[in-house]
PDB file of C-alpha atoms in Angstrom:
ATOM      1  CA  MET A   1     -17.912   3.888  62.958  1.00 40.00           C
ATOM      2  CA  ASP A   2     -18.809   3.369  66.589  1.00 45.00           C
ATOM      3  CA  GLN A   3     -21.366   6.033  67.546  1.00 45.00           C
ATOM      4  CA  ARG A   4     -22.569   4.345  70.717  1.00 51.00           C
ATOM      5  CA  GLY A   5     -20.339   6.167  73.178  1.00 58.00           C
ATOM      6  CA  GLY A   6     -20.440   4.966  76.740  1.00 81.00           C
ATOM      7  CA  PHE A   7     -17.870   4.302  79.429  1.00 87.00           C
ATOM      8  CA  THR A   8     -16.197   0.910  79.122  1.00 88.00           C
ATOM      9  CA  ARG A   9     -13.389  -0.892  80.907  1.00 90.00           C
ATOM     10  CA  ASP A  10     -11.764  -1.555  77.571  1.00 91.00           C
ATOM     11  CA  GLY A  11     -11.773   2.178  76.887  1.00 91.00           C
ATOM     12  CA  VAL A  12     -10.155   2.914  80.256  1.00 93.00           C
ATOM     13  CA  ALA A  13      -7.461   0.310  79.579  1.00 94.00           C
ATOM     14  CA  ARG A  14      -6.754   1.721  76.122  1.00 93.00           C
ATOM     15  CA  GLY A  15      -6.593   5.236  77.553  1.00 93.00           C
ATOM     16  CA  LEU A  16      -4.105   4.184  80.230  1.00 94.00           C
ATOM     17  CA  LYS A  17      -1.968   2.447  77.615  1.00 92.00           C
ATOM     18  CA  ALA A  18      -2.009   5.538  75.386  1.00 91.00           C
ATOM     19  CA  ALA A  19      -1.046   7.760  78.330  1.00 90.00           C
ATOM     20  CA  MET A  20       1.850   5.530  79.347  1.00 87.00           C
ATOM     21  CA  ALA A  21       3.241   5.773  75.822  1.00 81.00           C
ATOM     22  CA  ILE A  22       3.849   9.525  76.180  1.00 80.00           C
ATOM     23  CA  THR A  23       4.573   9.930  79.899  1.00 79.00           C
ATOM     24  CA  LEU A  24       8.335   9.878  79.355  1.00 74.00           C
ATOM     25  CA  GLY A  25       8.073  13.109  77.438  1.00 71.00           C
ATOM     26  CA  LEU A  26       5.798  14.703  80.037  1.00 75.00           C
ATOM     27  CA  SER A  27       7.825  13.672  83.090  1.00 80.00           C
ATOM     28  CA  PRO A  28      10.373  16.541  83.066  1.00 80.00           C
ATOM     29  CA  PHE A  29       7.575  19.091  83.483  1.00 80.00           C
ATOM     30  CA  GLY A  30       6.434  17.344  86.665  1.00 85.00           C
ATOM     31  CA  LEU A  31      10.002  17.268  87.969  1.00 85.00           C
ATOM     32  CA  VAL A  32      10.303  21.028  87.407  1.00 82.00           C
ATOM     33  CA  VAL A  33       7.060  21.709  89.287  1.00 85.00           C
ATOM     34  CA  GLY A  34       8.217  19.530  92.196  1.00 87.00           C
ATOM     35  CA  MET A  35      11.598  21.258  92.349  1.00 85.00           C
ATOM     36  CA  THR A  36      10.005  24.713  92.126  1.00 82.00           C
ATOM     37  CA  ALA A  37       7.577  23.861  94.918  1.00 86.00           C
ATOM     38  CA  ASP A  38      10.477  22.740  97.094  1.00 85.00           C
ATOM     39  CA  GLN A  39      12.327  26.002  96.416  1.00 79.00           C
ATOM     40  CA  ALA A  40       9.172  27.966  97.253  1.00 80.00           C
ATOM     41  CA  GLY A  41       9.060  26.300 100.674  1.00 82.00           C
ATOM     42  CA  LEU A  42       6.118  23.947 100.178  1.00 86.00           C
ATOM     43  CA  SER A  43       6.218  20.644 101.995  1.00 90.00           C
ATOM     44  CA  LEU A  44       5.856  17.365 100.133  1.00 92.00           C
ATOM     45  CA  ALA A  45       2.257  17.026 101.346  1.00 94.00           C
ATOM     46  CA  GLU A  46       1.426  20.572 100.195  1.00 91.00           C
ATOM     47  CA  THR A  47       3.070  19.949  96.826  1.00 92.00           C
ATOM     48  CA  LEU A  48       1.105  16.749  96.262  1.00 94.00           C
ATOM     49  CA  LEU A  49      -2.152  18.383  97.374  1.00 93.00           C
ATOM     50  CA  MET A  50      -1.647  21.251  94.937  1.00 89.00           C
ATOM     51  CA  SER A  51      -0.575  18.923  92.122  1.00 91.00           C
ATOM     52  CA  GLY A  52      -3.474  16.557  92.697  1.00 92.00           C
ATOM     53  CA  LEU A  53      -6.161  19.234  92.851  1.00 89.00           C
ATOM     54  CA  VAL A  54      -4.886  21.693  90.248  1.00 86.00           C
ATOM     55  CA  PHE A  55      -3.213  19.193  87.871  1.00 87.00           C
ATOM     56  CA  ALA A  56      -2.075  21.860  85.404  1.00 82.00           C
ATOM     57  CA  GLY A  57       1.640  22.422  85.071  1.00 79.00           C
ATOM     58  CA  THR A  58       1.615  25.917  83.566  1.00 76.00           C
ATOM     59  CA  SER A  59      -0.787  27.361  86.119  1.00 78.00           C
ATOM     60  CA  GLN A  60       1.059  25.644  88.968  1.00 83.00           C
ATOM     61  CA  LEU A  61       4.361  27.188  87.870  1.00 78.00           C
ATOM     62  CA  VAL A  62       2.772  30.633  87.600  1.00 74.00           C
ATOM     63  CA  ALA A  63       1.246  30.254  91.061  1.00 78.00           C
ATOM     64  CA  LEU A  64       4.601  29.160  92.486  1.00 80.00           C
ATOM     65  CA  GLN A  65       6.303  32.177  90.936  1.00 73.00           C
ATOM     66  CA  LEU A  66       3.823  34.358  92.826  1.00 72.00           C
ATOM     67  CA  TRP A  67       4.383  32.439  96.058  1.00 75.00           C
ATOM     68  CA  ALA A  68       5.385  34.449  99.108  1.00 70.00           C
ATOM     69  CA  ASP A  69       4.797  34.564 102.840  1.00 69.00           C
ATOM     70  CA  PRO A  70       1.923  35.037 103.485  1.00 73.00           C
ATOM     71  CA  ALA A  71       0.705  33.004 100.546  1.00 67.00           C
ATOM     72  CA  PRO A  72      -1.120  35.123  97.895  1.00 69.00           C
ATOM     73  CA  VAL A  73      -4.101  32.776  97.712  1.00 75.00           C
ATOM     74  CA  LEU A  74      -6.352  35.117  95.724  1.00 75.00           C
ATOM     75  CA  ALA A  75      -3.685  36.094  93.184  1.00 69.00           C
ATOM     76  CA  ALA A  76      -2.596  32.482  92.682  1.00 73.00           C
ATOM     77  CA  THR A  77      -6.211  31.343  92.309  1.00 77.00           C
ATOM     78  CA  LEU A  78      -6.969  34.011  89.706  1.00 72.00           C
ATOM     79  CA  ALA A  79      -3.789  33.153  87.787  1.00 70.00           C
ATOM     80  CA  CYS A  80      -4.768  29.481  87.662  1.00 76.00           C
ATOM     81  CA  LEU A  81      -8.312  30.391  86.603  1.00 76.00           C
ATOM     82  CA  VAL A  82      -7.147  32.593  83.738  1.00 70.00           C
ATOM     83  CA  ILE A  83      -4.694  30.018  82.396  1.00 71.00           C
ATOM     84  CA  ASN A  84      -7.135  27.128  82.675  1.00 77.00           C
ATOM     85  CA  LEU A  85      -9.882  28.977  80.808  1.00 74.00           C
ATOM     86  CA  ARG A  86      -8.415  27.301  77.735  1.00 72.00           C
ATOM     87  CA  MET A  87     -10.129  24.129  78.964  1.00 80.00           C
ATOM     88  CA  THR A  88     -13.510  25.668  78.096  1.00 78.00           C
ATOM     89  CA  PRO A  89     -13.251  25.225  74.299  1.00 76.00           C
ATOM     90  CA  MET A  90     -11.674  21.807  74.889  1.00 81.00           C
ATOM     91  CA  GLY A  91     -14.727  20.643  76.822  1.00 81.00           C
ATOM     92  CA  ALA A  92     -17.004  21.968  74.087  1.00 80.00           C
ATOM     93  CA  ALA A  93     -15.009  20.132  71.403  1.00 82.00           C
ATOM     94  CA  LEU A  94     -15.391  16.895  73.356  1.00 87.00           C
ATOM     95  CA  ALA A  95     -19.177  17.210  73.634  1.00 85.00           C
ATOM     96  CA  PRO A  96     -19.799  14.268  71.230  1.00 85.00           C
ATOM     97  CA  VAL A  97     -17.883  12.061  73.667  1.00 86.00           C
ATOM     98  CA  LEU A  98     -19.115  13.517  76.950  1.00 87.00           C
ATOM     99  CA  ASP A  99     -22.793  14.141  76.145  1.00 84.00           C
ATOM    100  CA  ARG A 100     -23.841  10.637  77.251  1.00 77.00           C
ATOM    101  CA  ALA A 101     -21.809  10.572  80.473  1.00 83.00           C
ATOM    102  CA  ARG A 102     -23.465  11.442  83.758  1.00 85.00           C
ATOM    103  CA  GLY A 103     -22.541  11.955  87.400  1.00 88.00           C
ATOM    104  CA  ILE A 104     -19.112  10.980  88.650  1.00 89.00           C
ATOM    105  CA  ARG A 105     -18.098   9.584  85.266  1.00 88.00           C
ATOM    106  CA  LEU A 106     -18.648  12.960  83.637  1.00 88.00           C
ATOM    107  CA  TRP A 107     -17.293  15.240  86.353  1.00 89.00           C
ATOM    108  CA  GLY A 108     -14.448  12.902  87.275  1.00 89.00           C
ATOM    109  CA  THR A 109     -13.323  12.808  83.649  1.00 90.00           C
ATOM    110  CA  LEU A 110     -13.549  16.578  83.282  1.00 88.00           C
ATOM    111  CA  ALA A 111     -11.626  17.116  86.522  1.00 89.00           C
ATOM    112  CA  LEU A 112      -8.653  15.195  85.090  1.00 90.00           C
ATOM    113  CA  LEU A 113      -8.780  16.674  81.570  1.00 90.00           C
ATOM    114  CA  VAL A 114      -5.454  18.079  80.328  1.00 87.00           C
ATOM    115  CA  ASP A 115      -4.112  19.192  76.961  1.00 83.00           C
ATOM    116  CA  ASN A 116      -2.500  15.861  76.126  1.00 85.00           C
ATOM    117  CA  SER A 117      -5.475  13.669  77.021  1.00 89.00           C
ATOM    118  CA  PHE A 118      -7.648  16.077  75.009  1.00 88.00           C
ATOM    119  CA  ALA A 119      -5.437  15.527  71.961  1.00 85.00           C
ATOM    120  CA  LEU A 120      -5.626  11.755  72.369  1.00 89.00           C
ATOM    121  CA  ALA A 121      -9.414  11.901  72.730  1.00 90.00           C
ATOM    122  CA  ILE A 122      -9.790  14.024  69.587  1.00 87.00           C
ATOM    123  CA  ALA A 123      -7.747  11.455  67.650  1.00 86.00           C
ATOM    124  CA  GLU A 124     -10.103   8.769  68.995  1.00 88.00           C
ATOM    125  CA  MET A 125     -13.148  10.760  67.909  1.00 87.00           C
ATOM    126  CA  ARG A 126     -11.781  11.131  64.396  1.00 83.00           C
ATOM    127  CA  ALA A 127     -11.278   7.368  64.294  1.00 84.00           C
ATOM    128  CA  GLY A 128     -15.003   6.938  65.064  1.00 84.00           C
ATOM    129  CA  ARG A 129     -14.643   5.913  68.728  1.00 87.00           C
ATOM    130  CA  ARG A 130     -16.522   7.834  71.438  1.00 87.00           C
ATOM    131  CA  ASP A 131     -15.727   6.001  74.653  1.00 90.00           C
ATOM    132  CA  VAL A 132     -15.602   8.325  77.680  1.00 92.00           C
ATOM    133  CA  GLY A 133     -13.600   5.609  79.405  1.00 92.00           C
ATOM    134  CA  PHE A 134     -10.706   6.227  77.004  1.00 94.00           C
ATOM    135  CA  LEU A 135     -10.547   9.903  77.936  1.00 93.00           C
ATOM    136  CA  PHE A 136     -10.769   9.060  81.637  1.00 95.00           C
ATOM    137  CA  GLY A 137      -8.079   6.385  81.376  1.00 94.00           C
ATOM    138  CA  ALA A 138      -5.704   8.658  79.465  1.00 94.00           C
ATOM    139  CA  SER A 139      -6.227  11.518  81.915  1.00 93.00           C
ATOM    140  CA  ALA A 140      -5.919   9.265  84.969  1.00 94.00           C
ATOM    141  CA  GLY A 141      -2.686   7.761  83.653  1.00 94.00           C
ATOM    142  CA  MET A 142      -1.226  11.221  83.167  1.00 92.00           C
ATOM    143  CA  TRP A 143      -2.424  12.282  86.631  1.00 94.00           C
ATOM    144  CA  LEU A 144      -0.649   9.330  88.254  1.00 94.00           C
ATOM    145  CA  ASN A 145       2.554  10.112  86.371  1.00 92.00           C
ATOM    146  CA  TRP A 146       2.218  13.793  87.280  1.00 93.00           C
ATOM    147  CA  MET A 147       1.875  13.036  90.977  1.00 95.00           C
ATOM    148  CA  ALA A 148       4.855  10.674  90.933  1.00 94.00           C
ATOM    149  CA  MET A 149       7.110  13.108  89.061  1.00 91.00           C
ATOM    150  CA  CYS A 150       6.154  16.054  91.274  1.00 92.00           C
ATOM    151  CA  ALA A 151       7.007  13.947  94.329  1.00 93.00           C
ATOM    152  CA  VAL A 152      10.366  12.898  92.853  1.00 91.00           C
ATOM    153  CA  GLY A 153      11.165  16.486  91.909  1.00 88.00           C
ATOM    154  CA  HIS A 154      10.367  17.667  95.431  1.00 89.00           C
ATOM    155  CA  LEU A 155      12.268  14.894  97.218  1.00 87.00           C
ATOM    156  CA  PHE A 156      15.379  15.054  95.067  1.00 83.00           C
ATOM    157  CA  GLY A 157      15.227  18.684  93.982  1.00 72.00           C
ATOM    158  CA  ALA A 158      18.831  19.494  94.843  1.00 63.00           C
ATOM    159  CA  ALA A 159      20.222  16.479  93.005  1.00 67.00           C
ATOM    160  CA  LEU A 160      17.957  16.886  89.984  1.00 62.00           C
ATOM    161  CA  ARG A 161      18.285  20.634  89.590  1.00 63.00           C
ATOM    162  CA  LEU A 162      19.126  21.486  85.984  1.00 60.00           C
ATOM    163  CA  PRO A 163      20.040  24.837  84.448  1.00 62.00           C
ATOM    164  CA  PRO A 164      17.360  26.731  82.484  1.00 59.00           C
ATOM    165  CA  GLY A 165      17.303  25.729  78.842  1.00 59.00           C
ATOM    166  CA  HIS A 166      18.626  22.218  79.483  1.00 59.00           C
ATOM    167  CA  PRO A 167      17.672  19.922  76.552  1.00 60.00           C
ATOM    168  CA  VAL A 168      15.661  17.619  78.828  1.00 54.00           C
ATOM    169  CA  PHE A 169      13.046  20.349  79.258  1.00 54.00           C
ATOM    170  CA  PHE A 170      12.214  20.094  75.549  1.00 56.00           C
ATOM    171  CA  ALA A 171      10.841  16.603  76.139  1.00 53.00           C
ATOM    172  CA  ALA A 172       7.400  17.898  77.160  1.00 52.00           C
ATOM    173  CA  SER A 173       7.193  20.080  74.024  1.00 57.00           C
ATOM    174  CA  ALA A 174       8.308  17.156  71.879  1.00 57.00           C
ATOM    175  CA  ALA A 175       5.536  14.993  73.340  1.00 52.00           C
ATOM    176  CA  VAL A 176       2.926  17.635  72.488  1.00 55.00           C
ATOM    177  CA  LEU A 177       4.271  17.956  68.931  1.00 60.00           C
ATOM    178  CA  ALA A 178       4.058  14.184  68.537  1.00 55.00           C
ATOM    179  CA  LEU A 179       0.391  14.304  69.586  1.00 52.00           C
ATOM    180  CA  LEU A 180      -0.331  17.041  67.040  1.00 60.00           C
ATOM    181  CA  VAL A 181       0.744  14.678  64.267  1.00 60.00           C
ATOM    182  CA  GLN A 182      -2.252  12.464  65.119  1.00 56.00           C
ATOM    183  CA  LEU A 183      -4.593  15.450  64.863  1.00 57.00           C
ATOM    184  CA  TRP A 184      -3.312  16.705  61.514  1.00 60.00           C
ATOM    185  CA  ARG A 185      -6.050  16.581  58.869  1.00 62.00           C
ATOM    186  CA  GLY A 186      -4.186  18.377  56.132  1.00 66.00           C
ATOM    187  CA  ARG A 187      -3.532  21.950  55.081  1.00 72.00           C
ATOM    188  CA  SER A 188      -6.903  23.095  56.409  1.00 69.00           C
ATOM    189  CA  ASP A 189      -5.520  22.780  59.963  1.00 70.00           C
ATOM    190  CA  LEU A 190      -2.560  25.013  59.229  1.00 77.00           C
ATOM    191  CA  GLN A 191      -4.337  28.371  59.420  1.00 82.00           C
ATOM    192  CA  PRO A 192      -5.756  28.134  62.978  1.00 83.00           C
ATOM    193  CA  TRP A 193      -2.543  26.564  64.255  1.00 79.00           C
ATOM    194  CA  LEU A 194      -0.414  29.316  62.717  1.00 87.00           C
ATOM    195  CA  LEU A 195      -2.777  32.001  63.997  1.00 88.00           C
ATOM    196  CA  ALA A 196      -2.584  30.622  67.543  1.00 84.00           C
ATOM    197  CA  GLY A 197       1.212  30.514  67.408  1.00 84.00           C
ATOM    198  CA  CYS A 198       1.538  34.011  65.926  1.00 91.00           C
ATOM    199  CA  ILE A 199      -0.819  35.561  68.476  1.00 90.00           C
ATOM    200  CA  ALA A 200       1.057  33.878  71.322  1.00 85.00           C
ATOM    201  CA  LEU A 201       4.392  35.178  70.001  1.00 90.00           C
ATOM    202  CA  LEU A 202       2.999  38.691  69.517  1.00 92.00           C
ATOM    203  CA  VAL A 203       1.593  38.779  73.037  1.00 87.00           C
ATOM    204  CA  GLN A 204       4.882  37.498  74.420  1.00 84.00           C
ATOM    205  CA  GLY A 205       6.789  40.084  72.371  1.00 87.00           C
ATOM    206  CA  ALA A 206       4.535  42.825  73.714  1.00 88.00           C
ATOM    207  CA  GLY A 207       5.874  42.081  77.166  1.00 83.00           C
ATOM    208  CA  LEU A 208       2.857  40.277  78.565  1.00 76.00           C
ATOM    209  CA  GLY A 209       4.010  37.273  80.555  1.00 68.00           C
ATOM    210  CA  ALA A 210       2.157  34.130  81.540  1.00 59.00           C
ATOM    211  CA  PRO A 211      -0.660  33.316  81.230  1.00 61.00           C
ATOM    212  CA  TRP A 212      -1.593  35.703  78.407  1.00 74.00           C
ATOM    213  CA  PRO A 213       0.418  34.247  75.478  1.00 78.00           C
ATOM    214  CA  VAL A 214      -0.997  30.745  76.029  1.00 70.00           C
ATOM    215  CA  LEU A 215      -4.524  31.940  76.758  1.00 71.00           C
ATOM    216  CA  LEU A 216      -4.916  34.468  73.929  1.00 80.00           C
ATOM    217  CA  GLY A 217      -3.175  32.222  71.407  1.00 81.00           C
ATOM    218  CA  ALA A 218      -5.443  29.298  72.276  1.00 74.00           C
ATOM    219  CA  PHE A 219      -8.640  31.356  72.048  1.00 78.00           C
ATOM    220  CA  ALA A 220      -7.571  33.024  68.793  1.00 84.00           C
ATOM    221  CA  GLY A 221      -6.847  29.704  67.088  1.00 81.00           C
ATOM    222  CA  ALA A 222      -9.955  28.000  68.464  1.00 75.00           C
ATOM    223  CA  GLY A 223     -12.180  30.976  67.642  1.00 81.00           C
ATOM    224  CA  TYR A 224     -10.951  31.233  64.077  1.00 81.00           C
ATOM    225  CA  GLY A 225     -11.283  27.484  63.538  1.00 78.00           C
ATOM    226  CA  ALA A 226     -14.859  27.485  64.860  1.00 74.00           C
ATOM    227  CA  TRP A 227     -15.793  30.494  62.700  1.00 79.00           C
ATOM    228  CA  ARG A 228     -14.267  28.951  59.589  1.00 80.00           C
ATOM    229  CA  ASP A 229     -15.935  25.568  60.114  1.00 71.00           C
ATOM    230  CA  GLY A 230     -19.253  27.310  60.775  1.00 74.00           C
ATOM    231  CA  ARG A 231     -19.039  29.182  57.467  1.00 74.00           C
ATOM    232  CA  ARG A 232     -18.253  25.981  55.598  1.00 73.00           C
ATOM    233  CA  ALA A 233     -21.207  24.192  57.171  1.00 67.00           C
ATOM    234  CA  ALA A 234     -23.601  27.055  56.352  1.00 62.00           C
TER     235      ALA A 234
END
């Protein structure tokens, strides 16, 4: 097993290749964000600036749903912050990969971290590879695809507009499910995953909209998994 870590060009290339393999499934989400931004009255430049800096589809959609004139900057910022708090346990889980990175390599990689690149990086860790370049390459590849799809959605929003519930919107969920297959370690993973899903459904059923189902489900599953693993290691 490779325990050396580091940030290599080969890792970046492998990360980009891995990202390109799943971008087709992630593209519809970017199209939706671009179309929603157009409907909210944002210009193409404003849409790309938001997409490039925030780079988080769920929080961007929530912010756009709050959009009005004048723009609710504080409310949108708080909504994005709450939703993206789920990145905190992700960063902690990736500590074995990130602990040897410094400066722009560390902060640049963290700035581009998303759920899907996290899943790819965890699969790499379990295979014994700890190259920060892989995580950066995967995240950068997804960022480039995200920017392109948001631009296409904004420019051709009227032509691309699809009704809610259209099958194409399941593509992003299908891509995430495909990534989970790589992370599956057996029945021991089932409990935290089921807990996260049940909590999210209960919160949604209680009438709490975004971001609470995603946020509370993620923290419940991660918290239980950490507690369980800690007991086993004791």
